[in-house]
XYZ file of C-alpha atoms in Angstrom:
601
model
C -1.942 9.563 -4.032
C 0.812 12.144 -4.235
C 4.477 12.301 -5.156
C 7.238 13.784 -3.020
C 10.764 14.973 -3.806
C 13.012 16.747 -1.292
C 16.684 17.724 -1.352
C 19.032 19.371 1.130
C 22.156 20.878 -0.420
C 24.856 23.389 0.525
C 26.014 24.787 -2.812
C 22.782 25.565 -4.674
C 19.165 24.316 -4.867
C 19.103 20.742 -6.190
C 15.943 20.018 -8.132
C 14.662 16.654 -9.285
C 15.618 15.297 -12.691
C 13.206 15.489 -15.596
C 12.658 11.748 -15.314
C 11.775 12.063 -11.626
C 9.380 14.929 -12.417
C 7.655 12.801 -15.040
C 7.299 9.807 -12.723
C 5.979 11.976 -9.890
C 3.414 13.575 -12.185
C 2.156 10.133 -13.199
C 1.435 9.504 -9.505
C -0.155 12.894 -8.968
C -1.643 14.319 -12.189
C -3.781 17.063 -10.589
C -1.057 19.523 -9.552
C 2.711 20.013 -9.621
C 4.701 22.566 -7.663
C 8.245 23.187 -6.416
C 9.210 25.388 -3.476
C 12.765 26.303 -2.452
C 13.787 27.585 0.965
C 17.163 28.926 2.058
C 18.544 28.433 5.555
C 21.252 30.957 6.536
C 23.451 30.211 9.540
C 25.797 32.821 10.966
C 29.288 31.641 11.871
C 29.778 31.141 15.598
C 33.098 32.981 15.637
C 31.576 36.086 14.095
C 34.412 36.237 11.537
C 33.876 33.361 9.120
C 31.337 33.825 6.306
C 27.750 32.823 6.971
C 26.573 29.417 5.777
C 23.573 28.736 3.544
C 21.676 25.516 2.970
C 19.014 25.029 0.333
C 15.883 22.967 0.841
C 13.931 22.020 -2.284
C 10.413 20.626 -1.994
C 8.419 19.202 -4.920
C 4.922 17.719 -4.683
C 2.446 16.284 -7.145
C -1.144 15.652 -6.104
C -3.860 13.123 -6.886
C -6.877 14.814 -5.325
C -9.220 12.396 -3.537
C -10.333 14.393 -0.478
C -12.274 17.644 -0.212
C -14.108 19.715 -2.794
C -11.098 21.053 -4.725
C -7.432 20.382 -5.460
C -5.154 21.381 -2.567
C -1.858 22.206 -4.273
C 1.316 21.165 -2.476
C 3.842 21.802 -1.028
C 1.908 23.705 1.606
C 3.854 26.739 2.858
C 2.887 28.644 5.981
C 3.062 32.378 5.146
C 3.894 33.335 8.729
C 6.664 30.872 9.633
C 7.663 29.574 6.171
C 7.308 25.984 7.417
C 6.654 23.497 4.585
C 4.759 20.212 4.221
C 4.834 17.593 1.469
C 2.159 15.029 2.345
C 1.351 11.744 0.619
C -1.305 9.835 2.467
C -4.725 9.570 3.982
C -5.292 10.685 7.555
C -8.534 8.784 8.081
C -8.605 9.780 11.747
C -6.809 12.268 13.992
C -6.829 11.458 17.709
C -9.500 8.859 16.985
C -11.866 11.319 15.292
C -12.781 10.740 11.660
C -11.476 13.443 9.303
C -14.094 14.886 7.002
C -13.029 16.613 3.788
C -9.404 17.318 2.954
C -6.856 15.882 5.354
C -3.695 17.638 4.091
C -4.566 21.027 5.543
C -5.662 19.399 8.808
C -2.317 17.634 9.121
C -0.409 20.839 8.271
C -2.295 22.810 10.930
C -1.630 20.015 13.433
C 2.111 20.117 12.719
C 2.261 23.928 12.825
C 0.626 23.965 16.245
C 3.081 21.321 17.454
C 6.222 23.291 16.521
C 4.999 26.679 17.734
C 7.233 26.406 20.790
C 10.864 26.138 21.820
C 12.957 23.582 19.957
C 13.169 21.015 22.750
C 9.444 21.013 23.355
C 8.603 21.032 19.649
C 10.139 17.611 19.060
C 7.937 16.062 21.721
C 4.840 17.817 20.419
C 5.592 16.722 16.871
C 5.914 13.163 18.153
C 2.503 13.511 19.737
C 1.006 15.012 16.566
C 2.358 12.226 14.347
C 1.188 9.654 16.887
C -2.370 10.950 16.562
C -2.591 10.141 12.825
C -4.387 7.003 11.697
C -3.949 6.035 8.064
C -1.285 5.391 5.424
C 1.199 8.204 4.949
C 4.633 9.422 3.952
C 5.667 13.030 4.492
C 8.459 15.594 4.651
C 7.910 18.533 7.029
C 10.268 21.466 7.551
C 9.829 23.247 10.874
C 11.226 26.669 9.926
C 10.670 28.035 13.431
C 13.169 25.627 14.968
C 15.207 24.766 11.835
C 14.341 21.094 12.028
C 13.346 18.567 9.366
C 10.972 15.627 9.960
C 10.219 12.823 7.510
C 8.619 9.401 7.824
C 6.462 6.571 6.527
C 3.658 5.203 8.675
C 4.566 2.315 10.961
C 3.250 -0.275 8.476
C 4.968 1.324 5.486
C 1.919 1.609 3.241
C 3.341 4.541 1.276
C 6.694 4.599 -0.477
C 9.518 6.859 0.695
C 13.133 6.451 -0.405
C 16.155 8.236 1.043
C 19.825 8.598 0.217
C 22.747 10.868 -0.641
C 23.769 11.635 -4.213
C 27.327 11.754 -5.533
C 27.669 15.396 -4.395
C 26.671 14.558 -0.843
C 23.188 16.094 -1.055
C 20.408 14.464 0.933
C 17.472 13.352 -1.222
C 14.094 11.953 -0.193
C 11.640 10.808 -2.851
C 8.567 8.653 -3.495
C 10.268 6.951 -6.443
C 13.748 6.146 -7.726
C 14.813 7.300 -11.182
C 17.471 5.591 -13.276
C 20.145 8.130 -12.300
C 19.655 7.484 -8.581
C 19.582 3.702 -8.475
C 22.730 3.486 -6.343
C 21.799 6.344 -4.039
C 18.355 5.461 -2.743
C 17.282 2.903 -0.194
C 13.806 2.124 1.128
C 13.174 4.143 4.254
C 12.677 1.879 7.248
C 9.390 1.888 9.153
C 10.880 1.961 12.643
C 10.030 5.578 13.372
C 10.242 9.250 12.399
C 13.538 10.696 11.174
C 14.507 14.195 12.227
C 17.488 16.449 11.450
C 18.491 19.535 13.437
C 19.642 21.955 10.734
C 20.884 24.443 13.334
C 23.823 22.094 13.945
C 25.277 22.887 10.513
C 28.124 25.286 11.276
C 31.053 24.347 9.013
C 30.785 25.752 5.451
C 33.405 23.316 4.172
C 31.263 20.241 4.876
C 28.462 18.798 2.732
C 25.038 17.798 4.079
C 26.190 14.178 3.947
C 29.081 14.940 6.278
C 26.964 17.040 8.601
C 23.642 15.214 8.579
C 23.005 13.687 11.954
C 19.729 11.845 11.354
C 17.994 10.981 14.592
C 15.227 8.374 14.616
C 12.331 8.700 17.045
C 11.207 5.045 17.081
C 7.697 3.713 17.172
C 7.354 1.918 20.462
C 5.230 -0.458 22.480
C 2.912 0.906 25.149
C 4.768 -0.731 28.003
C 7.935 0.859 29.412
C 8.169 3.403 26.618
C 11.342 5.533 26.626
C 10.967 9.272 26.314
C 12.425 9.370 22.808
C 9.941 6.943 21.261
C 6.766 7.679 19.270
C 3.593 5.655 19.437
C 0.694 5.794 16.961
C -2.948 6.496 17.503
C -4.744 3.171 17.692
C -3.444 2.031 21.088
C -5.489 0.416 23.723
C -4.668 2.969 26.381
C -2.511 5.982 27.103
C 0.623 5.762 29.105
C 1.924 8.692 31.115
C 3.276 11.389 28.801
C 6.903 12.414 28.836
C 8.591 15.314 27.126
C 8.319 13.399 23.837
C 4.567 12.868 23.797
C 1.969 10.274 24.792
C 3.034 6.657 24.772
C 0.501 4.600 22.885
C 0.995 1.994 20.190
C -1.063 1.380 17.073
C 0.330 -2.043 16.255
C 0.604 -3.981 19.506
C 2.724 -7.080 19.943
C 1.075 -10.225 18.642
C -0.866 -12.369 21.082
C 1.507 -15.275 21.755
C -0.717 -17.163 24.164
C -1.037 -20.927 23.676
C -4.253 -22.869 24.321
C -4.411 -24.784 27.599
C -7.095 -27.077 26.218
C -8.588 -27.996 22.852
C -9.853 -24.770 21.211
C -13.474 -24.892 20.023
C -14.309 -25.197 16.347
C -14.880 -21.999 14.375
C -18.282 -21.546 12.735
C -20.125 -18.758 10.955
C -21.820 -17.987 14.282
C -18.603 -17.721 16.311
C -18.269 -14.388 18.098
C -14.894 -13.685 16.513
C -16.227 -14.322 13.002
C -19.168 -11.985 13.579
C -16.858 -9.265 14.966
C -14.444 -9.800 12.094
C -17.128 -9.023 9.549
C -18.072 -5.870 11.461
C -14.470 -4.671 11.866
C -13.638 -5.257 8.217
C -16.785 -3.424 7.154
C -15.780 -0.425 9.300
C -12.315 -0.341 7.737
C -13.796 -0.509 4.262
C -16.312 2.266 4.946
C -13.488 4.712 5.674
C -11.921 3.914 2.327
C -14.835 3.922 -0.129
C -17.399 6.368 1.217
C -17.469 9.925 -0.158
C -15.011 9.359 -3.011
C -15.186 12.397 -5.311
C -16.235 11.948 -8.914
C -13.193 11.135 -11.062
C -12.550 12.712 -14.501
C -14.862 11.233 -17.116
C -17.296 9.959 -14.494
C -20.894 9.355 -15.605
C -23.307 8.662 -12.754
C -24.765 5.176 -12.938
C -22.455 4.128 -15.764
C -18.825 4.461 -14.689
C -17.127 3.573 -11.409
C -15.549 5.442 -8.524
C -14.277 2.198 -6.971
C -12.403 -0.718 -8.511
C -11.036 -3.935 -7.026
C -7.758 -5.635 -7.927
C -9.583 -8.849 -8.637
C -8.229 -12.373 -8.994
C -11.474 -14.005 -7.890
C -9.755 -15.189 -4.717
C -11.088 -14.985 -1.180
C -9.664 -11.646 -0.036
C -10.520 -9.445 -3.020
C -13.968 -10.986 -3.538
C -14.789 -10.478 0.131
C -13.897 -6.784 -0.230
C -16.076 -6.541 -3.336
C -18.984 -8.219 -1.557
C -18.763 -5.916 1.478
C -18.436 -2.876 -0.797
C -21.834 -3.821 -2.227
C -23.393 -3.338 1.219
C -21.765 0.086 1.657
C -22.048 1.826 -1.723
C -25.267 3.051 -3.367
C -26.849 0.342 -5.521
C -26.680 2.455 -8.685
C -22.892 2.838 -8.408
C -21.004 0.291 -10.554
C -17.957 -1.522 -9.180
C -15.150 -2.447 -11.558
C -13.318 -5.768 -11.139
C -9.797 -5.579 -12.611
C -8.584 -9.019 -13.672
C -5.211 -9.398 -15.381
C -3.891 -12.329 -17.447
C -0.605 -12.595 -19.333
C 0.653 -14.373 -22.386
C 3.415 -16.548 -20.979
C 5.618 -17.865 -23.824
C 6.374 -21.130 -22.036
C 2.678 -21.847 -21.446
C 1.793 -20.756 -24.976
C 4.426 -23.064 -26.483
C 3.158 -26.030 -24.458
C -0.444 -25.283 -25.484
C 0.541 -25.058 -29.145
C 2.328 -28.405 -28.921
C -0.734 -30.027 -27.348
C -2.965 -28.516 -30.025
C -0.800 -30.024 -32.745
C -1.032 -33.425 -31.064
C -4.828 -33.166 -30.809
C -6.071 -30.994 -33.700
C -9.691 -31.757 -32.892
C -9.490 -30.352 -29.361
C -11.121 -26.937 -28.698
C -8.953 -23.854 -29.362
C -6.833 -22.893 -26.351
C -7.228 -19.296 -25.098
C -3.961 -18.225 -23.517
C -5.772 -15.614 -21.431
C -9.048 -17.333 -20.527
C -7.083 -20.347 -19.285
C -5.015 -18.302 -16.839
C -5.829 -19.505 -13.300
C -6.830 -16.038 -12.081
C -9.055 -15.503 -15.119
C -10.897 -18.755 -14.386
C -11.446 -17.920 -10.703
C -12.218 -14.305 -11.587
C -14.994 -15.261 -13.986
C -16.443 -17.698 -11.436
C -16.363 -15.104 -8.637
C -18.019 -12.551 -10.935
C -20.898 -14.988 -11.442
C -21.213 -15.533 -7.686
C -21.171 -11.805 -6.934
C -23.850 -11.189 -9.543
C -26.024 -13.935 -8.049
C -25.436 -12.847 -4.453
C -25.848 -9.115 -5.089
C -28.499 -8.623 -7.772
C -29.132 -5.074 -8.899
C -25.479 -4.057 -8.773
C -23.505 -3.493 -11.964
C -20.352 -5.570 -11.592
C -18.090 -4.708 -14.518
C -15.515 -7.434 -15.095
C -12.524 -5.940 -16.925
C -10.442 -8.604 -18.635
C -6.929 -7.167 -18.932
C -5.040 -9.279 -21.475
C -1.313 -8.567 -21.794
C 0.576 -9.958 -24.817
C 4.200 -10.898 -24.228
C 5.344 -8.111 -26.573
C 3.621 -5.566 -24.338
C 5.228 -7.055 -21.228
C 8.639 -6.612 -22.851
C 7.818 -3.055 -23.952
C 7.030 -2.005 -20.380
C 9.622 -4.128 -18.582
C 12.201 -1.331 -18.118
C 9.514 0.983 -16.762
C 8.349 -1.616 -14.245
C 11.942 -2.298 -13.228
C 12.497 1.422 -12.680
C 9.361 1.790 -10.564
C 10.034 -1.153 -8.275
C 13.597 -0.042 -7.458
C 15.479 -0.473 -5.195
C 13.858 -3.956 -5.247
C 15.518 -5.942 -8.000
C 14.735 -9.681 -8.076
C 12.911 -11.949 -10.480
C 10.078 -12.357 -7.967
C 9.796 -8.580 -7.557
C 9.470 -8.250 -11.326
C 6.829 -10.967 -11.702
C 4.682 -9.461 -8.919
C 5.244 -5.851 -9.963
C 4.404 -6.587 -13.594
C 1.007 -8.015 -12.641
C 0.206 -5.047 -10.384
C 1.397 -2.513 -12.963
C -0.931 -3.680 -15.730
C -3.828 -4.444 -13.381
C -3.766 -0.891 -12.003
C -3.729 0.557 -15.510
C -7.272 -0.793 -15.642
C -7.472 -1.137 -19.423
C -9.120 -4.148 -21.038
C -12.446 -5.421 -22.307
C -15.482 -4.975 -20.091
C -18.334 -7.368 -19.395
C -21.255 -6.799 -17.044
C -23.259 -9.934 -17.823
C -21.295 -13.011 -16.667
C -23.407 -15.331 -18.822
C -22.837 -13.367 -22.049
C -20.688 -14.851 -24.766
C -17.023 -13.941 -24.410
C -15.382 -11.831 -27.118
C -13.444 -13.671 -29.816
C -10.767 -12.536 -32.300
C -13.541 -12.266 -34.866
C -15.885 -10.326 -32.529
C -13.636 -8.258 -30.245
C -15.065 -5.959 -27.594
C -14.062 -2.291 -27.510
C -11.307 -1.364 -25.077
C -12.507 0.004 -21.754
C -10.438 1.871 -19.147
C -11.795 2.204 -15.636
C -12.529 5.729 -14.460
C -11.891 4.756 -10.855
C -9.027 6.455 -9.047
C -9.443 4.256 -5.968
C -8.344 0.620 -6.092
C -9.015 -1.910 -3.330
C -6.420 -4.545 -2.527
C -6.676 -7.586 -0.264
C -3.016 -7.371 0.693
C -2.410 -8.136 4.354
C -5.037 -10.852 4.748
C -2.565 -13.705 4.187
C -0.098 -12.279 6.683
C -2.680 -11.652 9.415
C -4.773 -14.804 9.039
C -2.132 -17.420 8.128
C -2.929 -17.726 4.439
C 0.390 -18.947 3.054
C 1.519 -22.531 2.637
C 4.455 -21.856 4.939
C 1.994 -21.245 7.769
C 0.760 -24.810 7.445
C 4.374 -25.991 7.375
C 5.144 -23.995 10.526
C 2.166 -25.463 12.383
C 3.052 -29.011 11.356
C 6.630 -28.374 12.467
C 5.996 -26.812 15.856
C 2.303 -26.310 16.546
C 0.818 -22.969 17.570
C 4.168 -21.622 18.822
C 5.832 -21.936 15.419
C 2.709 -20.671 13.635
C 2.639 -17.530 15.799
C 6.317 -16.867 15.083
C 5.747 -17.184 11.333
C 2.764 -14.792 11.332
C 4.670 -12.316 13.498
C 7.570 -12.353 11.027
C 5.235 -11.782 8.060
C 3.527 -8.776 9.640
C 6.812 -7.224 10.760
C 8.320 -7.174 7.268
C 5.330 -5.954 5.245
C 6.792 -2.465 4.847
C 10.202 -3.606 3.660
C 9.120 -6.599 1.599
C 5.900 -5.563 -0.141
C 4.313 -2.234 0.430
C 6.868 0.321 -0.778
C 7.416 -1.582 -4.023
C 3.693 -2.082 -4.581
C 2.930 1.584 -3.904
C 5.438 2.757 -6.498
C 4.104 0.390 -9.145
C 0.367 0.705 -8.491
C 0.424 4.513 -8.310
C 1.981 4.992 -11.734
C -1.390 5.318 -13.453
C -2.736 8.087 -11.216
C -4.719 5.792 -8.947
C -4.547 5.211 -5.199
C -4.592 1.697 -3.775
C -6.263 1.247 -0.407
C -5.727 -1.708 1.902
C -8.702 -2.382 4.209
C -6.933 -5.353 5.834
C -4.094 -3.001 6.861
C -6.126 -0.428 8.748
C -4.242 0.180 12.032
C -7.238 -0.468 14.243
C -8.137 -3.597 12.307
C -4.565 -4.918 12.421
C -4.308 -4.211 16.146
C -7.596 -6.030 16.824
C -6.540 -9.071 14.784
C -3.094 -9.263 16.406
C -4.592 -9.189 19.894
C -6.807 -12.203 19.123
C -5.563 -15.751 19.863
C -4.173 -17.393 16.755
C -6.702 -20.261 16.825
C -9.548 -17.791 16.262
C -8.030 -16.657 12.962
C -7.286 -19.944 11.222
C -8.321 -23.574 11.476
C -5.035 -25.256 12.377
C -5.423 -27.539 15.369
C -9.206 -27.135 15.508
C -11.653 -30.047 15.459
C -13.178 -30.887 12.090
C -16.932 -30.379 11.913
C -19.471 -30.859 9.163
C -20.209 -27.134 8.854
C -16.671 -26.367 7.636
C -16.037 -29.538 5.639
C -14.028 -28.779 2.504
C -12.906 -25.352 3.741
C -9.157 -24.875 4.159
C -7.556 -24.102 7.524
C -5.695 -21.130 6.068
C -7.644 -17.919 6.773
C -10.558 -19.940 8.118
C -12.140 -16.960 9.898
C -12.210 -14.950 6.652
C -13.589 -17.941 4.769
C -16.426 -18.145 7.284
C -17.187 -14.440 6.814
C -17.446 -15.098 3.070
C -19.773 -18.018 3.795
C -21.939 -15.758 5.992
C -22.250 -13.372 3.054
C -23.337 -16.039 0.578
C -20.000 -16.586 -1.171
C -20.081 -20.366 -0.961
C -17.698 -21.095 -3.824
C -15.288 -18.290 -2.983
C -15.024 -19.470 0.635
C -13.367 -22.644 -0.684
C -10.901 -21.005 -3.081
C -7.283 -22.037 -2.662
C -4.563 -19.474 -2.069
C -2.592 -18.680 -5.228
C 0.247 -16.177 -5.562
C -0.451 -13.413 -8.090
C 2.572 -14.246 -10.236
C 1.285 -17.781 -10.791
C -2.381 -16.832 -11.081
C -1.683 -14.182 -13.739
C 1.232 -16.210 -15.204
C 3.929 -13.560 -14.929
C 6.314 -16.025 -13.248
C 8.984 -17.842 -15.269
C 8.184 -16.290 -18.629
C 11.601 -17.143 -20.024
C 13.175 -20.574 -20.225
C 16.069 -21.282 -17.893
C 16.755 -22.024 -14.277
C 16.215 -18.579 -12.757
C 14.881 -18.445 -9.207
C 12.635 -15.819 -7.666
C 15.438 -14.547 -5.446
C 17.868 -14.059 -8.364
C 18.836 -10.443 -9.032
C 17.851 -8.903 -12.355
C 20.658 -7.950 -14.691
């Protein structure tokens, strides 16, 4: 995980604020560097003074690829082109990238722009299209005086853009308190590019002169010449001057069944392929992780799971067991909050029934209950592995102490629901709590507390994306009951299309604050494309005949539930979907009638 800051100004170099520097260094603690470039443009009339623009690049780095830290920004000594890269290029042109990916991407971009300006745009489009993985970047093509910046087409990495009060263009991974009105979340529709050679009038600011062109991501069919398509497409389409026309995220399969679809079982071809495809996605993300600081072989972890004990995260943990060496521990990060409303109700009940057992505000959180149960099932299903359950208990006073920080990180998102979700992710990714490896051991008490443990892992696994792809939300059931498969397809399509704007940028800013990188196996481009191409009735159980083999298993995400069943997770396969803010009890902490969509003050 890395942090990016970029500015384009006409009066003098505009560097990031101290607050921005601090936040970026939290994301990328391994290196920090700023590079400034000056672009001089001679007046066309030969009389007026020449014009100068200043480009400031700042990068911080969390090193997770290769055998050493690759300090950014990368600057080409020959052309003075510059790259700030925040991402993971798992594959380039379908070939798996071994070692560090940043230098590979930089070389790819440099080769693309080593040509005339018109041709370089098309070659850059082709180069970006060849990348598979989550990314955000800023690249300055000094040869042709052109700027490129983008998030990947799913939006898995944060990138904000905007103009400050002086008219300077700023692009950044995070939003500090001084820039709250200037930044907006960059859209995921394509790659933005600016031709700096157009700047001819010294009296105008970058804001007045910036003509930002978007090269959109596009579908494989009938692709215009000014569109970009990513790497995971089914097939190439004839190249134009803007690059090959292939699409990583194809349109969703909207076909409707002409007869009763067959029941899904653990032996169904789609379920078997699903397990294989998910395993392949996970392998890319957890194999060959370098040893983190403080790592002790056989004792501490390289990999941790954001762990509620629900279906998606436990399935990732279970598959990770098959991929990682047996002597490598896996940390399970489970967060529970002191909610004043719940605590007050529990205290009142205790006073009414003094003889009842003491109520633990944390151990009675829904996600703590399911997390403990899933830990037991993992231990039974995968003996020999050290599963370290980290109970992260957050008192209300600590929630309040960090509230402004969480609010700052999630900006420009600013609703009650954003806060309740972001708060849970923020403390979970900190990874600090009490650790337990034996699920049957006695839990710590106030009289016998366990020492605090902080995970060493810099890689966190998240199950985000599973609900959107496999119809895991309650509204999917509502849609099917309202209009059958047609309405269900429309609802899933909407969910997938808004992942980048609704979830991923916010989550990236919050989760990365502790110098850890979150990886989303369910959002691998190839995996997403494969799932979207499948008929909807192969992914969930709506409209399918009931059979004894799946009795008691919910229709939502049925295919994933059957994969869990194949892997021995009998209890987990029957877990109900629960939103993180209710499972960890970050929702509705204060009394009143606030709604999730209400804006924060």
